[in-house]
């Protein structure tokens, strides 16, 4: 989820640190691929991130999601893990 607390529509970029960028697919409404996320003023945008990780990967791969505003360059991040069976 991306929260836009401003009074203006904003564009954001999402990146995943810790995996090859070619292995990241970002999906928005109806499985439409997107590069730039648009979030309306005073609202929350919900998006799904799909990671395709190569098979010989550790059972627990640390990653960081980073959301960067294209309007002012400010960024926020969240640490997470890819857990394989």
PDB file of N, CA and C in Angstrom, residues 19-72:
ATOM      1  N   UNK A  19      17.194  -8.303  -5.131  1.00  0.00           N
ATOM      2  CA  UNK A  19      16.951  -9.218  -6.246  1.00  0.00           C
ATOM      3  C   UNK A  19      17.225  -8.484  -7.548  1.00  0.00           C
ATOM      4  N   UNK A  20      17.466  -9.242  -8.589  1.00  0.00           N
ATOM      5  CA  UNK A  20      17.689  -8.679  -9.921  1.00  0.00           C
ATOM      6  C   UNK A  20      16.411  -7.958 -10.367  1.00  0.00           C
ATOM      7  N   UNK A  21      16.497  -6.698 -10.816  1.00  0.00           N
ATOM      8  CA  UNK A  21      15.295  -5.965 -11.239  1.00  0.00           C
ATOM      9  C   UNK A  21      14.500  -6.664 -12.332  1.00  0.00           C
ATOM     10  N   UNK A  22      15.153  -7.518 -13.122  1.00  0.00           N
ATOM     11  CA  UNK A  22      14.431  -8.244 -14.174  1.00  0.00           C
ATOM     12  C   UNK A  22      13.526  -9.322 -13.592  1.00  0.00           C
ATOM     13  N   UNK A  23      13.680  -9.621 -12.296  1.00  0.00           N
ATOM     14  CA  UNK A  23      12.887 -10.656 -11.647  1.00  0.00           C
ATOM     15  C   UNK A  23      11.685 -10.084 -10.908  1.00  0.00           C
ATOM     16  N   UNK A  24      11.468  -8.774 -11.029  1.00  0.00           N
ATOM     17  CA  UNK A  24      10.380  -8.107 -10.319  1.00  0.00           C
ATOM     18  C   UNK A  24       9.303  -7.707 -11.311  1.00  0.00           C
ATOM     19  N   UNK A  25       8.078  -8.076 -10.999  1.00  0.00           N
ATOM     20  CA  UNK A  25       6.943  -7.679 -11.825  1.00  0.00           C
ATOM     21  C   UNK A  25       5.941  -7.002 -10.903  1.00  0.00           C
ATOM     22  N   UNK A  26       5.559  -5.790 -11.222  1.00  0.00           N
ATOM     23  CA  UNK A  26       4.618  -5.038 -10.417  1.00  0.00           C
ATOM     24  C   UNK A  26       3.272  -5.054 -11.122  1.00  0.00           C
ATOM     25  N   UNK A  27       2.242  -5.463 -10.396  1.00  0.00           N
ATOM     26  CA  UNK A  27       0.914  -5.566 -10.987  1.00  0.00           C
ATOM     27  C   UNK A  27      -0.028  -4.599 -10.290  1.00  0.00           C
ATOM     28  N   UNK A  28      -0.849  -3.924 -11.085  1.00  0.00           N
ATOM     29  CA  UNK A  28      -1.872  -3.033 -10.534  1.00  0.00           C
ATOM     30  C   UNK A  28      -3.235  -3.560 -10.980  1.00  0.00           C
ATOM     31  N   UNK A  29      -4.233  -2.731 -10.956  1.00  0.00           N
ATOM     32  CA  UNK A  29      -5.609  -3.127 -11.228  1.00  0.00           C
ATOM     33  C   UNK A  29      -5.734  -4.092 -12.403  1.00  0.00           C
ATOM     34  N   UNK A  30      -6.322  -5.250 -12.156  1.00  0.00           N
ATOM     35  CA  UNK A  30      -6.595  -6.226 -13.199  1.00  0.00           C
ATOM     36  C   UNK A  30      -5.358  -6.819 -13.831  1.00  0.00           C
ATOM     37  N   UNK A  31      -4.272  -6.966 -13.075  1.00  0.00           N
ATOM     38  CA  UNK A  31      -3.031  -7.570 -13.562  1.00  0.00           C
ATOM     39  C   UNK A  31      -2.365  -6.764 -14.674  1.00  0.00           C
ATOM     40  N   UNK A  32      -2.609  -5.459 -14.724  1.00  0.00           N
ATOM     41  CA  UNK A  32      -1.939  -4.610 -15.707  1.00  0.00           C
ATOM     42  C   UNK A  32      -0.547  -4.264 -15.189  1.00  0.00           C
ATOM     43  N   UNK A  33       0.501  -4.549 -15.970  1.00  0.00           N
ATOM     44  CA  UNK A  33       1.837  -4.199 -15.500  1.00  0.00           C
ATOM     45  C   UNK A  33       2.029  -2.683 -15.500  1.00  0.00           C
ATOM     46  N   UNK A  34       2.726  -2.178 -14.493  1.00  0.00           N
ATOM     47  CA  UNK A  34       2.958  -0.742 -14.394  1.00  0.00           C
ATOM     48  C   UNK A  34       4.411  -0.478 -14.033  1.00  0.00           C
ATOM     49  N   UNK A  35       4.910   0.669 -14.397  1.00  0.00           N
ATOM     50  CA  UNK A  35       6.250   1.100 -13.999  1.00  0.00           C
ATOM     51  C   UNK A  35       6.132   2.214 -12.968  1.00  0.00           C
ATOM     52  N   UNK A  36       5.208   3.133 -13.221  1.00  0.00           N
ATOM     53  CA  UNK A  36       5.004   4.261 -12.322  1.00  0.00           C
ATOM     54  C   UNK A  36       3.637   4.106 -11.663  1.00  0.00           C
ATOM     55  N   UNK A  37       3.614   4.222 -10.343  1.00  0.00           N
ATOM     56  CA  UNK A  37       2.359   4.087  -9.616  1.00  0.00           C
ATOM     57  C   UNK A  37       1.724   5.450  -9.427  1.00  0.00           C
ATOM     58  N   UNK A  38       0.474   5.561  -9.770  1.00  0.00           N
ATOM     59  CA  UNK A  38      -0.247   6.814  -9.567  1.00  0.00           C
ATOM     60  C   UNK A  38      -1.156   6.636  -8.358  1.00  0.00           C
ATOM     61  N   UNK A  39      -1.041   7.567  -7.400  1.00  0.00           N
ATOM     62  CA  UNK A  39      -1.889   7.537  -6.213  1.00  0.00           C
ATOM     63  C   UNK A  39      -2.560   8.899  -6.099  1.00  0.00           C
ATOM     64  N   UNK A  40      -3.874   8.872  -6.028  1.00  0.00           N
ATOM     65  CA  UNK A  40      -4.632  10.123  -5.963  1.00  0.00           C
ATOM     66  C   UNK A  40      -4.397  10.818  -4.627  1.00  0.00           C
ATOM     67  N   UNK A  41      -4.680  12.112  -4.609  1.00  0.00           N
ATOM     68  CA  UNK A  41      -4.514  12.918  -3.399  1.00  0.00           C
ATOM     69  C   UNK A  41      -5.325  12.348  -2.241  1.00  0.00           C
ATOM     70  N   UNK A  42      -4.741  12.393  -1.047  1.00  0.00           N
ATOM     71  CA  UNK A  42      -5.424  11.958   0.182  1.00  0.00           C
ATOM     72  C   UNK A  42      -6.012  10.556   0.070  1.00  0.00           C
ATOM     73  N   UNK A  43      -5.263   9.639  -0.494  1.00  0.00           N
ATOM     74  CA  UNK A  43      -5.778   8.278  -0.643  1.00  0.00           C
ATOM     75  C   UNK A  43      -4.656   7.249  -0.528  1.00  0.00           C
ATOM     76  N   UNK A  44      -5.056   5.988  -0.543  1.00  0.00           N
ATOM     77  CA  UNK A  44      -4.124   4.878  -0.457  1.00  0.00           C
ATOM     78  C   UNK A  44      -4.206   4.079  -1.752  1.00  0.00           C
ATOM     79  N   UNK A  45      -3.061   3.864  -2.393  1.00  0.00           N
ATOM     80  CA  UNK A  45      -3.003   3.014  -3.581  1.00  0.00           C
ATOM     81  C   UNK A  45      -2.571   1.620  -3.161  1.00  0.00           C
ATOM     82  N   UNK A  46      -3.265   0.596  -3.640  1.00  0.00           N
ATOM     83  CA  UNK A  46      -2.912  -0.782  -3.319  1.00  0.00           C
ATOM     84  C   UNK A  46      -2.373  -1.462  -4.569  1.00  0.00           C
ATOM     85  N   UNK A  47      -1.219  -2.129  -4.424  1.00  0.00           N
ATOM     86  CA  UNK A  47      -0.547  -2.768  -5.549  1.00  0.00           C
ATOM     87  C   UNK A  47       0.006  -4.108  -5.094  1.00  0.00           C
ATOM     88  N   UNK A  48       0.158  -5.028  -6.037  1.00  0.00           N
ATOM     89  CA  UNK A  48       0.773  -6.320  -5.752  1.00  0.00           C
ATOM     90  C   UNK A  48       2.132  -6.363  -6.418  1.00  0.00           C
ATOM     91  N   UNK A  49       3.086  -6.961  -5.730  1.00  0.00           N
ATOM     92  CA  UNK A  49       4.421  -7.145  -6.283  1.00  0.00           C
ATOM     93  C   UNK A  49       4.648  -8.635  -6.411  1.00  0.00           C
ATOM     94  N   UNK A  50       5.017  -9.066  -7.604  1.00  0.00           N
ATOM     95  CA  UNK A  50       5.278 -10.480  -7.856  1.00  0.00           C
ATOM     96  C   UNK A  50       6.767 -10.642  -8.133  1.00  0.00           C
ATOM     97  N   UNK A  51       7.428 -11.488  -7.360  1.00  0.00           N
ATOM     98  CA  UNK A  51       8.850 -11.751  -7.550  1.00  0.00           C
ATOM     99  C   UNK A  51       9.041 -13.124  -8.171  1.00  0.00           C
ATOM    100  N   UNK A  52       9.893 -13.193  -9.164  1.00  0.00           N
ATOM    101  CA  UNK A  52      10.276 -14.466  -9.765  1.00  0.00           C
ATOM    102  C   UNK A  52      11.729 -14.687  -9.367  1.00  0.00           C
ATOM    103  N   UNK A  53      11.947 -15.630  -8.459  1.00  0.00           N
ATOM    104  CA  UNK A  53      13.277 -15.859  -7.905  1.00  0.00           C
ATOM    105  C   UNK A  53      13.839 -17.146  -8.491  1.00  0.00           C
ATOM    106  N   UNK A  54      15.109 -17.148  -8.892  1.00  0.00           N
ATOM    107  CA  UNK A  54      15.698 -18.357  -9.456  1.00  0.00           C
ATOM    108  C   UNK A  54      15.674 -19.506  -8.444  1.00  0.00           C
ATOM    109  N   UNK A  55      15.552 -20.722  -8.949  1.00  0.00           N
ATOM    110  CA  UNK A  55      15.427 -21.901  -8.095  1.00  0.00           C
ATOM    111  C   UNK A  55      16.548 -22.067  -7.077  1.00  0.00           C
ATOM    112  N   UNK A  56      17.819 -22.013  -7.467  1.00  0.00           N
ATOM    113  CA  UNK A  56      18.850 -22.192  -6.442  1.00  0.00           C
ATOM    114  C   UNK A  56      19.011 -20.927  -5.599  1.00  0.00           C
ATOM    115  N   UNK A  57      18.050 -20.706  -4.730  1.00  0.00           N
ATOM    116  CA  UNK A  57      18.029 -19.522  -3.886  1.00  0.00           C
ATOM    117  C   UNK A  57      17.962 -19.984  -2.439  1.00  0.00           C
ATOM    118  N   UNK A  58      18.515 -19.187  -1.552  1.00  0.00           N
ATOM    119  CA  UNK A  58      18.451 -19.560  -0.145  1.00  0.00           C
ATOM    120  C   UNK A  58      16.995 -19.621   0.301  1.00  0.00           C
ATOM    121  N   UNK A  59      16.737 -20.367   1.353  1.00  0.00           N
ATOM    122  CA  UNK A  59      15.371 -20.527   1.844  1.00  0.00           C
ATOM    123  C   UNK A  59      14.767 -19.207   2.302  1.00  0.00           C
ATOM    124  N   UNK A  60      15.619 -18.287   2.748  1.00  0.00           N
ATOM    125  CA  UNK A  60      15.139 -17.004   3.258  1.00  0.00           C
ATOM    126  C   UNK A  60      16.010 -15.892   2.675  1.00  0.00           C
ATOM    127  N   UNK A  61      15.475 -15.193   1.683  1.00  0.00           N
ATOM    128  CA  UNK A  61      16.213 -14.161   0.972  1.00  0.00           C
ATOM    129  C   UNK A  61      15.765 -12.786   1.459  1.00  0.00           C
ATOM    130  N   UNK A  62      16.648 -12.004   2.109  1.00  0.00           N
ATOM    131  CA  UNK A  62      16.246 -10.675   2.568  1.00  0.00           C
ATOM    132  C   UNK A  62      16.101  -9.701   1.392  1.00  0.00           C
ATOM    133  N   UNK A  63      15.035  -8.929   1.402  1.00  0.00           N
ATOM    134  CA  UNK A  63      14.781  -7.924   0.367  1.00  0.00           C
ATOM    135  C   UNK A  63      14.297  -6.639   1.040  1.00  0.00           C
ATOM    136  N   UNK A  64      14.353  -5.548   0.303  1.00  0.00           N
ATOM    137  CA  UNK A  64      13.841  -4.269   0.785  1.00  0.00           C
ATOM    138  C   UNK A  64      12.981  -3.653  -0.308  1.00  0.00           C
ATOM    139  N   UNK A  65      11.753  -3.306   0.035  1.00  0.00           N
ATOM    140  CA  UNK A  65      10.880  -2.579  -0.878  1.00  0.00           C
ATOM    141  C   UNK A  65      11.142  -1.094  -0.679  1.00  0.00           C
ATOM    142  N   UNK A  66      11.336  -0.377  -1.779  1.00  0.00           N
ATOM    143  CA  UNK A  66      11.549   1.066  -1.688  1.00  0.00           C
ATOM    144  C   UNK A  66      10.557   1.770  -2.598  1.00  0.00           C
ATOM    145  N   UNK A  67       9.854   2.755  -2.048  1.00  0.00           N
ATOM    146  CA  UNK A  67       8.899   3.563  -2.801  1.00  0.00           C
ATOM    147  C   UNK A  67       9.446   4.980  -2.843  1.00  0.00           C
ATOM    148  N   UNK A  68       9.619   5.513  -4.057  1.00  0.00           N
ATOM    149  CA  UNK A  68      10.202   6.839  -4.236  1.00  0.00           C
ATOM    150  C   UNK A  68       9.216   7.736  -4.972  1.00  0.00           C
ATOM    151  N   UNK A  69       8.996   8.922  -4.434  1.00  0.00           N
ATOM    152  CA  UNK A  69       8.124   9.894  -5.087  1.00  0.00           C
ATOM    153  C   UNK A  69       8.842  10.464  -6.303  1.00  0.00           C
ATOM    154  N   UNK A  70       8.174  10.459  -7.431  1.00  0.00           N
ATOM    155  CA  UNK A  70       8.740  11.070  -8.629  1.00  0.00           C
ATOM    156  C   UNK A  70       8.573  12.581  -8.593  1.00  0.00           C
ATOM    157  N   UNK A  71       7.757  13.069  -7.682  1.00  0.00           N
ATOM    158  CA  UNK A  71       7.508  14.501  -7.599  1.00  0.00           C
ATOM    159  C   UNK A  71       8.567  15.232  -6.787  1.00  0.00           C
ATOM    160  N   UNK A  72       9.049  14.607  -5.690  1.00  0.00           N
ATOM    161  CA  UNK A  72      10.019  15.306  -4.852  1.00  0.00           C
ATOM    162  C   UNK A  72      11.240  14.453  -4.473  1.00  0.00           C
TER     163      UNK A  72
END
